[in-house]
Coordinates of C-alpha atoms and ligand atoms in Angstrom, one line a residue:
X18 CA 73.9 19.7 -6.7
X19 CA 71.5 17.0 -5.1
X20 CA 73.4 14.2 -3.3
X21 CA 73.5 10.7 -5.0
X22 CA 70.5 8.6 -3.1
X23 CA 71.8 5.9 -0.7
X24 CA 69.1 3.0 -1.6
X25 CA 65.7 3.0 -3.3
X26 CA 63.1 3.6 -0.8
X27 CA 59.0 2.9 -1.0
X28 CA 56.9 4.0 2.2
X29 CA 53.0 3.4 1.6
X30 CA 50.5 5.3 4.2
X31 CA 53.6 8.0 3.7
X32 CA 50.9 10.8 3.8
X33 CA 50.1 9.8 7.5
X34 CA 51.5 9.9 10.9
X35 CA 54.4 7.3 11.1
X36 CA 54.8 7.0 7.5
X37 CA 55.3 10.7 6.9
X38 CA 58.1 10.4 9.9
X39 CA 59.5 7.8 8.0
X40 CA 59.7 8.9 5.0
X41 CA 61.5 12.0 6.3
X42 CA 64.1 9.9 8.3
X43 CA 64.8 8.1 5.4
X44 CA 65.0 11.2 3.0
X45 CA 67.4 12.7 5.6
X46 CA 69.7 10.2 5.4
X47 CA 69.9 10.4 1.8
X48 CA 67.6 7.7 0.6
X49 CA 65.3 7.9 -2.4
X50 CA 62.1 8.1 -1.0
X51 CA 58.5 7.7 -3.0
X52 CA 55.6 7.9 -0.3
X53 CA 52.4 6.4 -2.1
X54 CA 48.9 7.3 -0.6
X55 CA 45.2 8.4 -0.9
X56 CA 45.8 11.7 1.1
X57 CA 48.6 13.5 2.3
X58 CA 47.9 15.2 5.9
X59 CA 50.1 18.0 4.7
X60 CA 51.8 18.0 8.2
X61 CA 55.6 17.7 7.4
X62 CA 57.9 20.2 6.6
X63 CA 58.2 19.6 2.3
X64 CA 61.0 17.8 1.1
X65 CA 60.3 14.9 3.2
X66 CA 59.6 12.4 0.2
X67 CA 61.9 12.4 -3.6
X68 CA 58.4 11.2 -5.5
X69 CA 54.9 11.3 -4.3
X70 CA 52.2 8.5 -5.8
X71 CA 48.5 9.5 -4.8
X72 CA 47.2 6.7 -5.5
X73 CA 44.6 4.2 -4.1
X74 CA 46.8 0.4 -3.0
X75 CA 44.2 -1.4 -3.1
X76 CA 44.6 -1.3 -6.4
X77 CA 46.4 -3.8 -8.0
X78 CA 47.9 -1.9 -11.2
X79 CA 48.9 1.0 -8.6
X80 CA 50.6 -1.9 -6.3
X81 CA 52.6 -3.1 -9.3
X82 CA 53.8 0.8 -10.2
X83 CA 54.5 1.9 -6.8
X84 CA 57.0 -1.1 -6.4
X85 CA 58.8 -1.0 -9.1
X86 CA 62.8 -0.2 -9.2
X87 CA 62.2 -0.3 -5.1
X88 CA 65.3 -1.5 -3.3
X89 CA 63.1 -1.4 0.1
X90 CA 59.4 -1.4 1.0
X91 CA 58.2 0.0 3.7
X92 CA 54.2 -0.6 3.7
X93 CA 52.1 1.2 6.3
X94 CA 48.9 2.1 4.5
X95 CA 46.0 1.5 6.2
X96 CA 42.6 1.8 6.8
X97 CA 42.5 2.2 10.4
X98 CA 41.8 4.6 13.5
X99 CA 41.6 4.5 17.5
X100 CA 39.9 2.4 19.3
X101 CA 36.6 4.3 18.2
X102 CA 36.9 3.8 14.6
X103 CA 38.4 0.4 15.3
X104 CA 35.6 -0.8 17.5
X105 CA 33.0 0.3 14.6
X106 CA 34.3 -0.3 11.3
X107 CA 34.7 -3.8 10.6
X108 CA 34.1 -4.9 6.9
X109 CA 36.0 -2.0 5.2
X110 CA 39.3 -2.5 7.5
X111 CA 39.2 -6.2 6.8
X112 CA 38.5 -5.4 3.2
X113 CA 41.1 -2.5 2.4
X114 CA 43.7 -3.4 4.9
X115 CA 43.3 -7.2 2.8
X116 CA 43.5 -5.9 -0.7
X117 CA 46.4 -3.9 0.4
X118 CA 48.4 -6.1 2.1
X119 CA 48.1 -9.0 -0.3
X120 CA 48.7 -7.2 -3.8
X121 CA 51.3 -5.3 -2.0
X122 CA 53.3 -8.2 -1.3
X123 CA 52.4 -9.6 -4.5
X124 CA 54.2 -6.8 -6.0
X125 CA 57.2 -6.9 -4.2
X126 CA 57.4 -10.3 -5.0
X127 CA 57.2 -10.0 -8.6
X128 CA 59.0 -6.9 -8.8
X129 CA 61.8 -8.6 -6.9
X130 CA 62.3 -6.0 -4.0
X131 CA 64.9 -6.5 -2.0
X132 CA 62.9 -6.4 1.6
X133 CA 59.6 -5.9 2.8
X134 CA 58.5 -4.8 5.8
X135 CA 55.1 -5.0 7.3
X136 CA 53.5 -2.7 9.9
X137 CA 51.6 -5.1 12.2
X138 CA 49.7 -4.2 15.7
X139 CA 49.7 -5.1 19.3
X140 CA 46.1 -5.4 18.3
X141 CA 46.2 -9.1 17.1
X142 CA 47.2 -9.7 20.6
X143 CA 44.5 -11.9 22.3
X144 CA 41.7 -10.4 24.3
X145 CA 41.8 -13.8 26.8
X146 CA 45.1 -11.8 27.8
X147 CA 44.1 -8.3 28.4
X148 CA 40.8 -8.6 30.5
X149 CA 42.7 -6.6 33.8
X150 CA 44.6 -3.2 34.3
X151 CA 47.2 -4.8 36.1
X152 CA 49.0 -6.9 33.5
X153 CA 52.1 -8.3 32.0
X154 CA 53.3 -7.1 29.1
X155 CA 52.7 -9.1 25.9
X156 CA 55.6 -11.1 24.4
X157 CA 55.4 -12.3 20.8
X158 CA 54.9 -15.9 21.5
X159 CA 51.6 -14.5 23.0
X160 CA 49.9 -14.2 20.1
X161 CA 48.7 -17.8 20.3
X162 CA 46.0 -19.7 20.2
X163 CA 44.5 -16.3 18.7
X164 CA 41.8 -14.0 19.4
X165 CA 42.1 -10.7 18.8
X166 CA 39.3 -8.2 19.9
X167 CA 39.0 -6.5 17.0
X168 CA 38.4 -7.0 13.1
X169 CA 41.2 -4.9 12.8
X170 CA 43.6 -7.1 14.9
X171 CA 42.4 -10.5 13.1
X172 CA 43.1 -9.2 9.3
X173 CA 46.7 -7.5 11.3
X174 CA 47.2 -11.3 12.0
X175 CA 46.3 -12.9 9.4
X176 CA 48.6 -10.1 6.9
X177 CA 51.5 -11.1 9.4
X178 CA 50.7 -15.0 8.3
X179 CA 50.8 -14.1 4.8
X180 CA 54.1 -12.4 4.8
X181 CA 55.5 -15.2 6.9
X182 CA 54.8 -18.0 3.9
X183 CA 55.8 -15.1 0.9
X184 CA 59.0 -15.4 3.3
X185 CA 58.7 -19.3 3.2
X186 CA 58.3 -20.4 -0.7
X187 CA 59.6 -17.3 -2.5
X188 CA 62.6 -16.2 -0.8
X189 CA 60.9 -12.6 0.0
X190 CA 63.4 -10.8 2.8
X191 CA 60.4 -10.0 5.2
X192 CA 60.3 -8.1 9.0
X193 CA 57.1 -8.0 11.2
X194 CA 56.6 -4.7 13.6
X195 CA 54.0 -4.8 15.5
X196 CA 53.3 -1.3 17.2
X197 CA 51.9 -0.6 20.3
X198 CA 50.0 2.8 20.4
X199 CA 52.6 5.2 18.7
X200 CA 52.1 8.7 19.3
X201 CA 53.7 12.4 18.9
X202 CA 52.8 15.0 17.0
X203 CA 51.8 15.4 13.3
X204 CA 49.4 12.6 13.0
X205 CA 45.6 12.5 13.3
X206 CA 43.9 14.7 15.9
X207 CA 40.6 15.4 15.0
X208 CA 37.7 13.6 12.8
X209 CA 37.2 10.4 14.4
X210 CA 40.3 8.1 13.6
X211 CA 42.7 9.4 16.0
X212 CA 44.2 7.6 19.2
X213 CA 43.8 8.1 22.8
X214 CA 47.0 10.5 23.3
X215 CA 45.8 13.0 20.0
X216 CA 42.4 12.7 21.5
X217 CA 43.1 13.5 25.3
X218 CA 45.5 16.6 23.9
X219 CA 42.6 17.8 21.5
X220 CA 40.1 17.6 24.3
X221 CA 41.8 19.6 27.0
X222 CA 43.5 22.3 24.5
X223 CA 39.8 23.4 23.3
X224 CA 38.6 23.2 26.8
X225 CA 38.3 26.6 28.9
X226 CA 40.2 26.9 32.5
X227 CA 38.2 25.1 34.8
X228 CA 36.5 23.2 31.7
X229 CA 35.4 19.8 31.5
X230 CA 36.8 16.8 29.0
X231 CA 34.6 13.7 28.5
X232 CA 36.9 10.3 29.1
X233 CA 36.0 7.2 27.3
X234 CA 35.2 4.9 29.8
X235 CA 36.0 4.8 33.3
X236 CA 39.5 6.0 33.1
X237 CA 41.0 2.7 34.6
X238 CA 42.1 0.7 31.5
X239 CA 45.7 0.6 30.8
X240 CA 48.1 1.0 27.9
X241 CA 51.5 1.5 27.1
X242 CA 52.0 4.7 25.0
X243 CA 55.7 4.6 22.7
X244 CA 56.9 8.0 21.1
X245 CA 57.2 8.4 17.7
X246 CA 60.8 9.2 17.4
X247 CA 61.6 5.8 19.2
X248 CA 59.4 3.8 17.0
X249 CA 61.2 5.5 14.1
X250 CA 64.2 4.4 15.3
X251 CA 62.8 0.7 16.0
X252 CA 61.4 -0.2 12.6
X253 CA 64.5 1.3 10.8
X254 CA 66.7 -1.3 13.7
X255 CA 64.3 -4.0 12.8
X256 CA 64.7 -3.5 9.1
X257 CA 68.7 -3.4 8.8
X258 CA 68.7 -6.2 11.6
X259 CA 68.4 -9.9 10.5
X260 CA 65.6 -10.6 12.3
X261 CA 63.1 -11.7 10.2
X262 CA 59.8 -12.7 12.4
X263 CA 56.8 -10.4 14.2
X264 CA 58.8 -8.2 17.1
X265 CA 57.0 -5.8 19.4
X266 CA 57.9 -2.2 19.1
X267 CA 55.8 0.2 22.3
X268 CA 57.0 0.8 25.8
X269 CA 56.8 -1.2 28.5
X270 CA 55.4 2.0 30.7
X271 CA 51.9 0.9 31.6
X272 CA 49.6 3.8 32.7
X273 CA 46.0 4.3 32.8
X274 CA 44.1 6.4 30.9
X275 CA 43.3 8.3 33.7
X276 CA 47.2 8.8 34.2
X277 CA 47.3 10.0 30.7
X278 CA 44.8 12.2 30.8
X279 CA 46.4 13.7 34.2
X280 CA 49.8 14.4 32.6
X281 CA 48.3 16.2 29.4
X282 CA 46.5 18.3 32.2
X283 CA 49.5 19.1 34.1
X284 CA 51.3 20.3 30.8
X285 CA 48.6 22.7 29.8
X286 CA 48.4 24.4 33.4
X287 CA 44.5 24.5 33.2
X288 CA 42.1 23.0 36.0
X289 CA 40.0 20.6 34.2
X290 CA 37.5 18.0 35.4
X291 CA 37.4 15.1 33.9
X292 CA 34.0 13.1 33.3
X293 CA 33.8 9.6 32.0
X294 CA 31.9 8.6 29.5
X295 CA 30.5 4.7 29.8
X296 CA 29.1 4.1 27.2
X297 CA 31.9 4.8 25.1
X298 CA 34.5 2.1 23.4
X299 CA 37.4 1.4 25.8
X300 CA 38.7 -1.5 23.6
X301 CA 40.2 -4.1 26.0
X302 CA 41.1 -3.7 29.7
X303 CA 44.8 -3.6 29.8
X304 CA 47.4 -3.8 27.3
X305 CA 51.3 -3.2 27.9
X306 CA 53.9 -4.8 25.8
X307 CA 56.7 -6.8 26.9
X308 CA 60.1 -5.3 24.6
X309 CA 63.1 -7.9 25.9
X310 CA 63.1 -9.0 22.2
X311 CA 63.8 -6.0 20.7
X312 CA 66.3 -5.4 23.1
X313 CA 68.3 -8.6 22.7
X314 CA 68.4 -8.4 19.2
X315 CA 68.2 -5.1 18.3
X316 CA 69.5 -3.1 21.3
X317 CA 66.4 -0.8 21.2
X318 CA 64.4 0.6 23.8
X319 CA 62.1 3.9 23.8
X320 CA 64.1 6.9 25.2
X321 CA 61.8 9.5 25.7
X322 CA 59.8 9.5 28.6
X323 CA 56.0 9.9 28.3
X324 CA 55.8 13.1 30.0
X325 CA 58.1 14.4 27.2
X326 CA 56.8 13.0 24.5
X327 CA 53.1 14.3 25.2
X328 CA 54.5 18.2 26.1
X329 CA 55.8 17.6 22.4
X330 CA 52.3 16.5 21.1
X331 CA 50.0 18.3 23.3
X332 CA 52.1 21.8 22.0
X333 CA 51.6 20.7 18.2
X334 CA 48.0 20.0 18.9
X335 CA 47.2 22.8 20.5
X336 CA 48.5 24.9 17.9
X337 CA 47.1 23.5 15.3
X338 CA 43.6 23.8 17.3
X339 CA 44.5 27.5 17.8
X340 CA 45.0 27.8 13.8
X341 CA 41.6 25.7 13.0
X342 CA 40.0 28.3 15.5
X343 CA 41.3 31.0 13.4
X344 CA 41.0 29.6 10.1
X345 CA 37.0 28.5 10.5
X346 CA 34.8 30.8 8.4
X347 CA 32.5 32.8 11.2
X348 CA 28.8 31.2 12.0
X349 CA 26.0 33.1 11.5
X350 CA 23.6 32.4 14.4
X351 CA 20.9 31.2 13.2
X352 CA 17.6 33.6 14.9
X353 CA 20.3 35.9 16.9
X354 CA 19.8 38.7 13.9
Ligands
NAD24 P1 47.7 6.8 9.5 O1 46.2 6.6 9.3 O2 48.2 8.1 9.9 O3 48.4 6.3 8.2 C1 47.9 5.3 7.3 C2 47.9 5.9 5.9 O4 47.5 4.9 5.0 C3 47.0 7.1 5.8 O5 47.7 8.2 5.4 C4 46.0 6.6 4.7 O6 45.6 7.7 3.8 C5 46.8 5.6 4.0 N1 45.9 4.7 3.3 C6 44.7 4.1 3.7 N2 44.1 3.4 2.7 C7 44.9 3.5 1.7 C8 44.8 3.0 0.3 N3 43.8 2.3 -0.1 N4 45.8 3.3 -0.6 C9 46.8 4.1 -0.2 N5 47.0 4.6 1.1 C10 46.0 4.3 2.0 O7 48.1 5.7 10.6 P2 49.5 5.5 11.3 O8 49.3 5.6 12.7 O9 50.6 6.2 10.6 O10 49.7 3.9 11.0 C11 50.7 3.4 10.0 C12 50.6 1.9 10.0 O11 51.0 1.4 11.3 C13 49.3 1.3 9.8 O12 49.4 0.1 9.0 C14 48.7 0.9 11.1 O13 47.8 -0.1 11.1 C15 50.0 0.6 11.9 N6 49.9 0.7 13.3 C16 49.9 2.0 13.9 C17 49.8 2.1 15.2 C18 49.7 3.5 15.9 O14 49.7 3.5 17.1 N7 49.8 4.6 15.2 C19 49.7 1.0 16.1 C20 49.8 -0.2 15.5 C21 49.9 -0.4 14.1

């Protein structure tokens, strides 16, 4: 016999990379879990999730039927991507991610869920404060006067605004992640939208002993890289704490991308060059994140060190490169018959 459920649980984007981890948590503990998303990366182990919506949310009817009888929301859909498909897509992430974000709360609101939470981005961060590798880390307050870099990071901001004044006049029990570059394995590697750890393992599990990998850039910008297990553990802190405004969830670990790119080497054993590519986005210069909040109020901090964390990643990746290998239909050479 089933166990009875603990609490009524909605995660939206729970066919991606931190919802799916999410959802699974949650289902694990014994929560009643219905993901709701456009596509499902397939990449958990099934049962991860009790009920499964595929449905489009930025769709206001589908909003309205994926909240209902939802003790908790969890809502990470989004139309978003590294910093490639950030830097380039402007007008659809400001136009989903709004839709979303606004008929989602809308929903909660009027089916009167019991909390909300919203998965913002170190991204609204301003650029006037990330134009050197060397930095400080970011600390909430710093998100003022604004001006983030990216379309991407201005609708994060303004979403964050909106759930602040649901909060405000109708009583809606809100809390505010903001998420600096999560990675780990089973979340985007390949297609375009993936970050800078999925992209770096991709790159040098394809490439041959003594291969080459293109970097993005000069190699020198920085970032702060937060496992996805931690960040797991964060938001679900976060959400039972009673702390209801934005909070930084990353790692305070700053490390270039060159440094990144060095440690995914080292755990494949090959010889690789690297070769930078400068024409390519780099997004802005340096960006770590400053996490004394989160560990005043919720006695969280990342655990697993980055060197971890990526053998974990760059072994999932690798496999599932080895598997796409195998799995491609054979190419006929065109003129070689
Ligand atoms: P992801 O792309 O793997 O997951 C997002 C999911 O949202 C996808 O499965 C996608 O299909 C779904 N989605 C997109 N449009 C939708 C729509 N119209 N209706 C229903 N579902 C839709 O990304 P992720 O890394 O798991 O990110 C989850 C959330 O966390 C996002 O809101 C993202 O902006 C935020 N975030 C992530 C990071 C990170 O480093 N991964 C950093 C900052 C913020």
């Amino acid at each position: 016999m089933r166990p009875k459920r603990l609490e009524r649980v909605l995660v939206t984007g729970g066919g991606g990379f931190i919802g799916s981890h999410l959802a699974k948590f949650l289902h694990d503990r014994g929560h009643f879990v219905r993901v709701a998303d456009t596509h499902f990366n397939g990449y958990q182990d099934y049962p991860y999730y009790d009920e499964r919506l595929g449905v489009d949310l930025r769709d206001w009817e589908n909003c309205v039927a994926a909240t209902k009888r939802m003790d908790l929301v969890y809502n990470l859909a989004a139309n978003m991507g590294g910093i490639g498909f950030i830097t380039e897509i402007g007008a659809e992430v400001m136009r989903d991610n709004g839709l979303i974000n606004t008929y989602m709360l809308e929903a909660c609101r009027q089916n009167r869920v019991g909390k909300y939470f919203f998965s913002s981005s170190a991204c609204i961060y301003p650029d006037y404060r990330q134009k050197e590798t060397k930095i400080e880390g970011l600390r909430e307050p710093d998100a003022y006067p604004a001006d983030p870099d990216t379309f991407y990071g201005w609708e994060k901001l303004a979403a964050e605004k909106m759930v602040e004044a649901y909060q405000r006049d109708f009583d809606l029990e809100v809390r505010i992640a903001r998420y600096h570059n999560i990675y780990g394995p089973k979340g985007t590697y390949k297609g375009g939208r993936e970050n800078s750890p999925a992209a770096l393992c991709r790159k040098v599990a394809v490439a041959s002993d003594h291969g080459v990998i293109s970097i993005w850039g000069d190699g020198k910008q920085t970032r702060s890289y937060c496992y996805i297990d931690d960040a797991i553990r964060g938001t679900l802190a976060l959400m039972e704490s009673e702390y209801s405004e934005p909070m930084n969830i990353g790692s305070e670990r700053l490390v270039s991308i060159n440094d990144l790119a060095n440690i995914i080497i080292k755990i494949s054993g090959k010889r690789i060059v690297k070769e930078y590519d400068l024409s390519a986005p780099q997004g802005v210069r340096g960006r770590n994140a400053d996490i004394d909040l989160a560990r005043k109020v919720l006695g969280w901090e990342p655990r697993m060190s980055l060197e971890e964390g990526l053998t974990n990643t760059y072994n999932w990746i690798s496999a599932r490169c080895e598997a796409d290998t195998i799995s491609a239909p054979a190419v006929r050479q065109v003129g070689t018959n």
